């Protein structure tokens, strides 16, 4: 009796000597118009300061590293990035569809007016993230070989300076960099309107350090997020200031940008999450491209990548 | 005990925690904060150098990247790079970048402007590190970091707490370990003690607990060893006692049976099992002791068992030697001697019975009793048995002593076996007597005592029938013949006296006649008493020579002159003349005859001498001596001795042999008579005709004188046949030159007839009665003249 009690207490003591658990849900994002409503939610609802902590990354590669390093619990990434992470063996699940890029991702050049003109030229691409897939699709659609271009891996936050300084001839970038470069005289040679439905931004959960408490907090946050998105979709004007805090776009740029990004509300999510064949086809495409590009070596075990639980929970909360 | 222990533990726990907390707040917390600050300052300093490098290369994006990665840390609340112009260059909130500091964080504006680099407010650590231009001391930017160290502090606090807890539990662990080891040690010692106890209880009485001076149980070990030693001693004692008990149990000839208070047998010894005929003790143990008690006593036994508290019931049972009956397994009953004792075990009464089979003793007693009280030949009572049995009879009783007359003859002729058979048959006949309460005892070889309660008349009738009844012994028909004494027994104490009197009566020849019955009564007893008295008087008279003589002359038939005289003894006792027939007979009976004969011889010889000395013409004096004693050597010697002593002429003394019929050995008698005759002393046969010897036999003896009894004289006077016989006697005597004297001549006719018959001498009242000495002396004087 005494021995058992003693051992139990000792185990509790020793386990308590480890680091204290982080209670806040850590959400990592890079700068992207589709993700800005997340920050708007926190601004609108200060209560989430106690439960949600944003880690503001400069580019998508940092976000991916954040997941890999377990620095964040939830990441805002493109779906192809999610497939890549999953293919690399990390325990993540896609829980929410944030937006779809409909022109907000684009190939931009300052001095060349066509893709063909860029043959043999230096193109900056964030190959560690969406850039790889997007570039692959660009080359494929336009019937080029990727070896036809000199691809330079460059994070998105360096794209503006790289293209302005002439360090590269073109950049495969996205908003708000795209608008800022266009403002400087660059022109769009190819954008995501050419691959509709393929560049989708999602929220993934890093199951490594997730728990029920965080799940509850996240569901609460998503519920508020869905309401904010619904409101934005109805009328974006009141949200100009709040959505633009990090984008730093002009009003025209802002309007243009948000026309090229479709924000998904709850209903859109419910529809998308129910369309399993579409999901599977899309995931398979990403996986094939990533494998062909040598980004992933093994076939993605993506059967359990999509988890509709959160969508259902949010729907139930409503 | 447990509550006290928990209280103590909680007290220690509280003390440790309190001490830890106090220590934490007093020392550790400050130390930790200093440590964190220093660490952060060093880190920031290093970061500032890196950032300075980036700034020198105008790589602001790299600065932003670094800041972003720094902001990943959970405890980083705010991180900014601020230009010297107080514009936010980089921030963890991207939206703040490019804005004036006052707009973004006005509260840190002064902090950055001051020289203070560190500020701690409510667990928020604010740090400011200038970023210098490379190679200068002038800051180009400021690195601002706001960190929440509460988690560090909480972690530290929890670590301190848990460390304290760990210490406490370590303390508890070692405390319990100590207790455990102590318990093991105590268990080991207790086990050793228990083992020693078990071994001891198992019979190893030499075992001892090891004594350790430092042990907690030292005193217990010592006490236990003392107890062991004492118990060993007791066990040895008990063992010896048990061995002794076993030895006794095995050797003792008594059966030992132990029962509980309900009478259930709890223990028996081997002797008991054997005595009661059982195979083994298990047959008895657990059974009721009533099993061993005859059915008729079981009710009484049950009563005794159920009323043990009643001292009246148990008083005569416990610790008393009693003879009772017991029952064997086969139902056979046998006598036992029993002693029952009671003792208590655990307040329960136990009874122990010691039994001895006294069958053999009883048998022996029976045989002794048989020997003591019964005649071995005829199986009737002996005298002792009669004495015992007669006590049960109601008095008065009729008493008869029977003496078989022919037993001696049968024994002599046909042997003792036939005599024994005769006795048995006689007893069988006695048993058939129709007499009430008949008791028969054999008191001597052929003498029986018969006692009964019937009347004297009935007794006479029964014995009369019995007398001369014929019984068949083998092929020999024998008539029962006996003499009998009869008496009335009125007191038991008189039995021996009556027996003695009967014996006396049966000794009397006159009573030994077949068919005679002697009544033993007062008269008989008086007669005996008188004879006893008379005997004493006679002895005294002989001693004092009070017996005197009368002399009756014998006369010559032809001349009628005295020719001799017969000395006749006379006795005056207390002035009363006692008849010679009485005292001679008494002397015969009482064995005084030799004494009396010597007295006669001496006195007569002495008298003759006196008369001779007086010068008288002394007639030959005859003395009477019985044939029974005459020819004893002492008598002959006495005659010769006194004749010689008084020097008297032998022819002056004549010996008249009375009771000639008792002569059996004629040859020897003749030799003795010859010796007297040769000495000159003549011998006469007295009272011829009273005995049964024929004349020729008598006359063949060397005698010179035959005195014919008066009865022959009378017979001769009455009939021709008698006359012929008398004349024949006289004639034959004459032919043998034997002088004849006729006795009891009382008439002249008798005198005349004897004359004619040529009888030599006569004696009788006709001529002279027995004369006193003085008268006889006068007669002799006349003869002298």
Coordinates of C-alpha atoms in Angstrom, one line a residue, chain B residues 82-476:
Chain B
X82 CA 14.0 50.3 -33.7
X83 CA 16.0 52.8 -35.5
X84 CA 17.7 55.6 -33.7
X85 CA 15.0 57.7 -35.2
X86 CA 12.5 55.7 -33.1
X87 CA 10.9 54.0 -36.1
X88 CA 10.0 50.4 -36.0
X89 CA 12.2 48.6 -38.5
X90 CA 11.2 45.1 -37.7
X91 CA 8.6 43.7 -35.4
X92 CA 6.9 40.5 -34.5
X93 CA 3.8 42.3 -35.5
X94 CA 4.5 43.0 -39.2
X95 CA 1.8 45.6 -39.3
X96 CA 3.9 47.8 -36.9
X97 CA 6.9 47.9 -39.2
X98 CA 7.7 51.3 -40.7
X99 CA 5.7 53.0 -38.0
X100 CA 7.0 55.5 -35.4
X101 CA 7.6 53.9 -32.0
X102 CA 5.5 56.4 -30.3
X103 CA 2.6 55.2 -32.4
X104 CA 3.2 51.6 -31.8
X105 CA 4.6 51.3 -28.2
X106 CA 4.7 54.8 -26.6
X107 CA 5.5 53.3 -23.2
X108 CA 8.8 52.0 -24.3
X109 CA 9.9 55.2 -25.9
X110 CA 11.4 56.5 -22.7
X111 CA 12.8 53.1 -21.8
X112 CA 14.8 53.1 -25.0
X113 CA 15.9 56.6 -24.5
X114 CA 17.2 56.0 -21.1
X115 CA 20.4 54.2 -20.2
X116 CA 18.5 51.5 -18.5
X117 CA 18.7 48.3 -20.3
X118 CA 16.7 46.1 -18.1
X119 CA 13.3 46.5 -16.5
X120 CA 11.2 43.9 -14.7
X121 CA 7.5 44.6 -14.4
X122 CA 5.1 41.8 -13.2
X123 CA 7.2 38.9 -14.6
X124 CA 7.6 40.8 -17.8
X125 CA 11.3 41.4 -18.5
X126 CA 12.0 44.3 -20.7
X127 CA 15.4 44.3 -22.3
X128 CA 17.0 46.9 -24.6
X129 CA 20.2 46.2 -26.5
X130 CA 21.7 48.9 -28.7
X131 CA 22.9 47.7 -32.1
X132 CA 26.1 49.5 -32.9
X133 CA 27.5 50.4 -36.2
X134 CA 30.2 48.0 -36.9
X135 CA 33.4 49.1 -35.4
X136 CA 31.8 52.0 -33.5
X137 CA 30.1 52.7 -30.2
X138 CA 27.3 54.6 -31.7
X139 CA 24.1 52.8 -31.9
X140 CA 22.4 52.5 -35.3
X141 CA 19.4 50.6 -34.0
X142 CA 17.9 49.3 -30.8
X143 CA 16.8 45.8 -30.1
X144 CA 13.9 45.6 -27.8
X145 CA 12.7 42.4 -26.2
X146 CA 9.9 41.9 -23.8
X147 CA 9.9 38.5 -22.3
X148 CA 7.5 36.9 -20.0
X149 CA 9.6 35.1 -17.5
X150 CA 6.6 34.0 -15.4
X151 CA 6.8 30.5 -17.0
X152 CA 10.5 30.4 -16.0
X153 CA 9.6 31.5 -12.5
X154 CA 6.6 29.1 -12.3
X155 CA 8.8 26.4 -13.7
X156 CA 11.4 27.2 -11.1
X157 CA 8.8 27.4 -8.4
X158 CA 7.3 24.1 -9.4
X159 CA 10.8 22.6 -9.6
X160 CA 11.6 23.9 -6.2
X161 CA 8.3 22.6 -4.9
X162 CA 8.7 19.2 -6.6
X163 CA 12.3 19.1 -5.5
X164 CA 11.1 19.6 -2.0
X165 CA 8.6 17.0 -2.6
X166 CA 11.2 14.8 -4.1
X167 CA 13.4 15.4 -1.1
X168 CA 10.5 14.7 1.2
X169 CA 9.7 11.5 -0.7
X170 CA 13.4 10.6 -0.8
X171 CA 13.3 11.2 2.9
X172 CA 10.2 9.0 3.1
X173 CA 11.8 6.5 0.8
X174 CA 14.9 6.2 2.9
X175 CA 12.8 6.3 6.0
X176 CA 10.6 3.5 4.6
X177 CA 13.8 1.8 3.5
X178 CA 15.1 2.0 7.0
X179 CA 11.8 0.8 8.3
X180 CA 11.7 -2.0 5.8
X181 CA 15.3 -3.0 6.6
X182 CA 14.4 -2.7 10.3
X183 CA 11.3 -4.7 9.7
X184 CA 13.3 -7.3 7.8
X185 CA 15.7 -7.4 10.7
X186 CA 12.9 -7.6 13.2
X187 CA 11.1 -10.2 11.1
X188 CA 14.4 -12.2 10.8
X189 CA 14.8 -12.0 14.5
X190 CA 11.2 -12.9 15.1
X191 CA 11.4 -15.6 12.6
X192 CA 14.5 -17.0 14.4
X193 CA 12.5 -16.8 17.7
X194 CA 9.5 -18.3 16.0
X195 CA 11.7 -21.0 14.5
X196 CA 13.2 -21.7 17.9
X197 CA 9.7 -21.8 19.4
X198 CA 8.5 -24.1 16.7
X199 CA 11.4 -26.4 17.0
X200 CA 11.0 -26.4 20.7
X201 CA 7.3 -27.1 20.4
X202 CA 8.2 -29.8 17.9
X203 CA 10.2 -31.6 20.5
X204 CA 13.7 -30.2 20.2
X205 CA 13.9 -29.1 23.8
X206 CA 17.7 -28.4 23.5
X207 CA 17.1 -25.6 21.0
X208 CA 17.9 -22.1 22.2
X209 CA 17.3 -18.7 20.6
X210 CA 20.6 -16.9 19.7
X211 CA 21.2 -14.1 22.0
X212 CA 22.5 -10.9 20.4
X213 CA 23.4 -8.2 22.9
X214 CA 22.6 -5.5 20.4
X215 CA 19.3 -6.9 19.3
X216 CA 16.1 -5.2 20.1
X217 CA 14.9 -8.6 21.4
X218 CA 17.8 -9.3 23.6
X219 CA 15.8 -9.3 26.8
X220 CA 13.1 -11.4 25.0
X221 CA 15.7 -13.8 23.7
X222 CA 17.1 -14.2 27.2
X223 CA 13.6 -14.6 28.7
X224 CA 12.7 -17.1 26.0
X225 CA 15.9 -19.1 26.6
X226 CA 15.2 -19.1 30.3
X227 CA 11.7 -20.4 29.5
X228 CA 13.2 -23.0 27.2
X229 CA 15.6 -24.1 29.9
X230 CA 12.8 -24.3 32.4
X231 CA 10.5 -26.1 29.9
X232 CA 13.3 -28.5 29.0
X233 CA 13.7 -29.3 32.6
X234 CA 10.0 -29.7 32.9
X235 CA 9.8 -31.7 29.7
X236 CA 12.6 -34.0 31.0
X237 CA 10.8 -34.3 34.3
X238 CA 7.5 -34.9 32.5
X239 CA 9.2 -37.4 30.2
X240 CA 10.6 -39.2 33.2
X241 CA 7.2 -39.1 34.8
X242 CA 5.6 -40.3 31.6
X243 CA 8.2 -43.1 31.3
X244 CA 7.6 -44.0 34.9
X245 CA 3.8 -43.8 34.3
X246 CA 4.2 -46.0 31.2
X247 CA 6.3 -48.4 33.1
X248 CA 3.8 -48.5 35.9
X249 CA 1.0 -48.6 33.4
X250 CA 2.6 -51.6 31.7
X251 CA 3.7 -53.3 34.9
X252 CA 0.8 -52.6 37.1
X253 CA -1.5 -55.5 37.5
X254 CA -4.4 -53.3 38.2
X255 CA -6.7 -52.1 35.5
X256 CA -6.9 -48.4 35.2
X257 CA -9.9 -46.8 33.6
X258 CA -10.4 -43.0 33.3
X259 CA -13.7 -41.5 32.5
X260 CA -15.1 -38.0 32.1
X261 CA -17.9 -36.6 34.1
X262 CA -20.5 -38.2 31.8
X263 CA -18.9 -41.6 32.3
X264 CA -17.4 -41.8 28.9
X265 CA -14.1 -43.7 28.9
X266 CA -11.1 -41.5 28.1
X267 CA -8.2 -43.7 29.0
X268 CA -7.6 -47.4 29.7
X269 CA -4.4 -49.3 30.3
X270 CA -3.3 -52.6 28.8
X271 CA -4.4 -54.5 31.8
X272 CA -7.9 -53.1 31.6
X273 CA -8.1 -54.1 27.9
X274 CA -7.0 -57.7 28.8
X275 CA -9.0 -57.9 31.9
X276 CA -12.3 -57.1 30.2
X277 CA -11.5 -59.3 27.2
X278 CA -11.2 -56.6 24.5
X279 CA -8.8 -56.6 21.6
X280 CA -7.5 -53.1 22.0
X281 CA -8.1 -49.9 23.9
X282 CA -9.9 -48.2 21.0
X283 CA -12.8 -50.6 21.6
X284 CA -13.3 -49.0 25.0
X285 CA -12.2 -45.4 24.6
X286 CA -15.2 -43.3 23.8
X287 CA -17.7 -45.9 25.1
X288 CA -19.7 -45.5 28.3
X289 CA -18.3 -47.1 31.3
X290 CA -21.7 -48.7 31.8
X291 CA -20.5 -51.2 29.2
X292 CA -18.3 -52.7 31.9
X293 CA -21.0 -52.8 34.5
X294 CA -23.5 -55.6 34.9
X295 CA -27.0 -54.6 33.8
X296 CA -28.5 -54.8 37.2
X297 CA -26.0 -52.2 38.6
X298 CA -26.2 -49.8 35.7
X299 CA -29.2 -47.9 37.1
X300 CA -27.4 -47.4 40.3
X301 CA -24.3 -46.3 38.5
X302 CA -26.3 -43.8 36.4
X303 CA -27.8 -42.4 39.6
X304 CA -24.3 -42.0 41.1
X305 CA -23.0 -40.2 38.0
X306 CA -26.0 -37.9 37.7
X307 CA -25.9 -37.0 41.4
X308 CA -22.2 -36.5 41.9
X309 CA -22.8 -33.4 44.0
X310 CA -24.7 -35.5 46.5
X311 CA -22.1 -36.5 49.0
X312 CA -24.3 -39.2 50.3
X313 CA -24.2 -40.8 46.9
X314 CA -20.6 -40.3 46.1
X315 CA -19.3 -40.5 49.7
X316 CA -19.3 -44.2 49.9
X317 CA -18.0 -44.6 46.3
X318 CA -14.9 -42.4 46.0
X319 CA -11.6 -43.5 47.5
X320 CA -13.2 -46.6 49.1
X321 CA -11.9 -50.1 48.3
X322 CA -15.0 -52.0 47.2
X323 CA -15.7 -55.4 45.8
X324 CA -18.1 -55.2 42.9
X325 CA -19.1 -57.2 39.8
X326 CA -17.8 -56.3 36.4
X327 CA -18.8 -57.5 32.9
X328 CA -16.4 -58.7 30.3
X329 CA -16.9 -58.2 26.6
X330 CA -18.4 -61.7 26.2
X331 CA -20.9 -60.9 29.0
X332 CA -19.1 -62.9 31.6
X333 CA -19.3 -61.3 35.0
X334 CA -16.3 -61.4 37.4
X335 CA -15.5 -60.0 40.8
X336 CA -13.3 -57.0 41.0
X337 CA -11.8 -54.9 43.7
X338 CA -12.3 -51.2 42.8
X339 CA -11.1 -47.9 44.0
X340 CA -12.4 -44.7 42.3
X341 CA -10.8 -41.4 42.6
X342 CA -11.9 -38.0 41.3
X343 CA -9.8 -35.2 40.0
X344 CA -10.3 -32.1 37.9
X345 CA -8.9 -31.2 34.5
X346 CA -9.8 -27.8 33.2
X347 CA -12.7 -27.6 35.7
X348 CA -14.0 -30.9 34.3
X349 CA -14.3 -33.8 36.6
X350 CA -12.4 -36.9 35.7
X351 CA -12.8 -40.3 37.4
X352 CA -10.1 -42.8 37.7
X353 CA -10.9 -46.4 38.7
X354 CA -8.3 -48.9 39.7
X355 CA -9.6 -52.4 39.4
X356 CA -8.2 -55.7 40.3
X357 CA -9.6 -59.0 39.1
X358 CA -10.2 -60.9 42.3
X359 CA -11.6 -63.9 40.6
X360 CA -8.7 -66.1 41.6
X361 CA -8.7 -64.6 45.1
X362 CA -12.4 -65.4 45.3
X363 CA -11.8 -68.8 43.9
X364 CA -8.9 -69.3 46.4
X365 CA -11.2 -68.0 49.1
X366 CA -13.8 -70.5 48.0
X367 CA -11.3 -73.3 48.0
X368 CA -10.0 -72.2 51.4
X369 CA -13.6 -72.0 52.6
X370 CA -14.2 -75.4 51.1
X371 CA -11.1 -76.7 52.9
X372 CA -12.0 -74.8 56.0
X373 CA -15.6 -75.5 56.2
X374 CA -16.3 -78.6 54.2
X375 CA -15.2 -82.2 54.4
X376 CA -13.1 -83.1 51.4
X377 CA -14.4 -86.6 51.2
X378 CA -18.1 -86.3 51.7
X379 CA -18.5 -82.6 50.8
X380 CA -20.6 -82.0 53.9
X381 CA -19.7 -79.4 56.4
X382 CA -16.8 -80.0 58.7
X383 CA -16.9 -78.7 62.3
X384 CA -15.8 -75.2 61.3
X385 CA -18.3 -75.1 58.5
X386 CA -21.0 -76.2 60.9
X387 CA -20.0 -73.5 63.4
X388 CA -20.3 -70.9 60.6
X389 CA -23.6 -72.2 59.2
X390 CA -25.3 -72.8 62.4
X391 CA -25.4 -69.0 63.1
X392 CA -28.0 -68.8 60.4
X393 CA -30.3 -71.3 62.1
X394 CA -33.0 -70.5 64.6
X395 CA -32.5 -72.0 68.0
X396 CA -33.2 -74.3 69.7
X397 CA -32.0 -77.1 67.5
X398 CA -31.8 -80.8 67.9
X399 CA -28.3 -82.1 68.1
X400 CA -27.1 -85.6 67.3
X401 CA -23.6 -87.1 67.0
X402 CA -23.4 -90.4 65.1
X403 CA -20.5 -92.7 65.2
X404 CA -20.4 -95.4 62.6
X405 CA -19.6 -98.7 64.3
X406 CA -18.2 -100.8 61.4
X407 CA -16.1 -98.3 59.7
X408 CA -12.8 -99.5 61.2
X409 CA -13.6 -103.1 60.4
X410 CA -14.4 -102.2 56.8
X411 CA -11.2 -100.2 56.5
X412 CA -9.2 -103.1 58.0
X413 CA -10.8 -105.7 55.9
X414 CA -11.6 -104.1 52.6
X415 CA -9.3 -101.1 52.6
X416 CA -9.8 -97.4 53.1
X417 CA -11.4 -96.9 49.7
X418 CA -14.4 -99.0 50.5
X419 CA -14.5 -97.3 53.9
X420 CA -14.6 -93.9 52.2
X421 CA -17.3 -95.1 49.9
X422 CA -19.2 -96.3 52.9
X423 CA -18.9 -92.8 54.4
X424 CA -20.2 -91.2 51.2
X425 CA -23.1 -93.5 51.0
X426 CA -23.9 -92.9 54.6
X427 CA -23.8 -89.2 54.0
X428 CA -26.2 -89.6 51.1
X429 CA -28.5 -91.5 53.4
X430 CA -28.2 -88.8 56.0
X431 CA -29.2 -86.2 53.5
X432 CA -32.4 -88.1 52.8
X433 CA -33.5 -87.7 56.4
X434 CA -36.8 -85.9 56.7
X435 CA -35.6 -83.4 59.2
X436 CA -36.1 -79.7 59.0
X437 CA -33.2 -77.4 58.5
X438 CA -30.9 -80.3 58.3
X439 CA -27.2 -79.6 58.8
X440 CA -24.8 -82.4 58.4
X441 CA -21.1 -82.2 59.4
X442 CA -18.4 -84.8 59.5
X443 CA -16.4 -84.2 62.6
X444 CA -14.2 -87.2 62.7
X445 CA -13.4 -90.2 60.5
X446 CA -16.6 -92.1 61.3
X447 CA -18.4 -89.4 63.4
X448 CA -21.0 -87.1 62.1
X449 CA -22.9 -84.2 63.6
X450 CA -26.5 -83.8 62.5
X451 CA -28.4 -80.6 63.5
X452 CA -32.0 -79.9 62.7
X453 CA -35.0 -78.2 63.9
X454 CA -37.4 -81.1 63.9
X455 CA -38.6 -82.7 67.2
X456 CA -36.8 -85.3 69.2
X457 CA -39.5 -87.7 68.4
X458 CA -39.1 -87.2 64.7
X459 CA -35.4 -87.4 65.1
X460 CA -35.6 -90.8 66.8
X461 CA -38.0 -92.0 64.2
X462 CA -35.7 -91.0 61.3
X463 CA -32.5 -92.4 62.9
X464 CA -34.4 -95.5 63.8
X465 CA -35.3 -96.0 60.1
X466 CA -31.7 -95.2 59.1
X467 CA -30.2 -97.7 61.6
X468 CA -29.5 -101.1 60.0
X469 CA -30.5 -99.9 56.6
X470 CA -28.6 -101.8 54.0
X471 CA -26.3 -100.1 51.5
X472 CA -24.5 -101.7 48.6
X473 CA -20.8 -101.1 48.5
X474 CA -19.5 -102.7 45.3
X475 CA -20.8 -106.2 45.8
X476 CA -20.9 -106.0 49.5

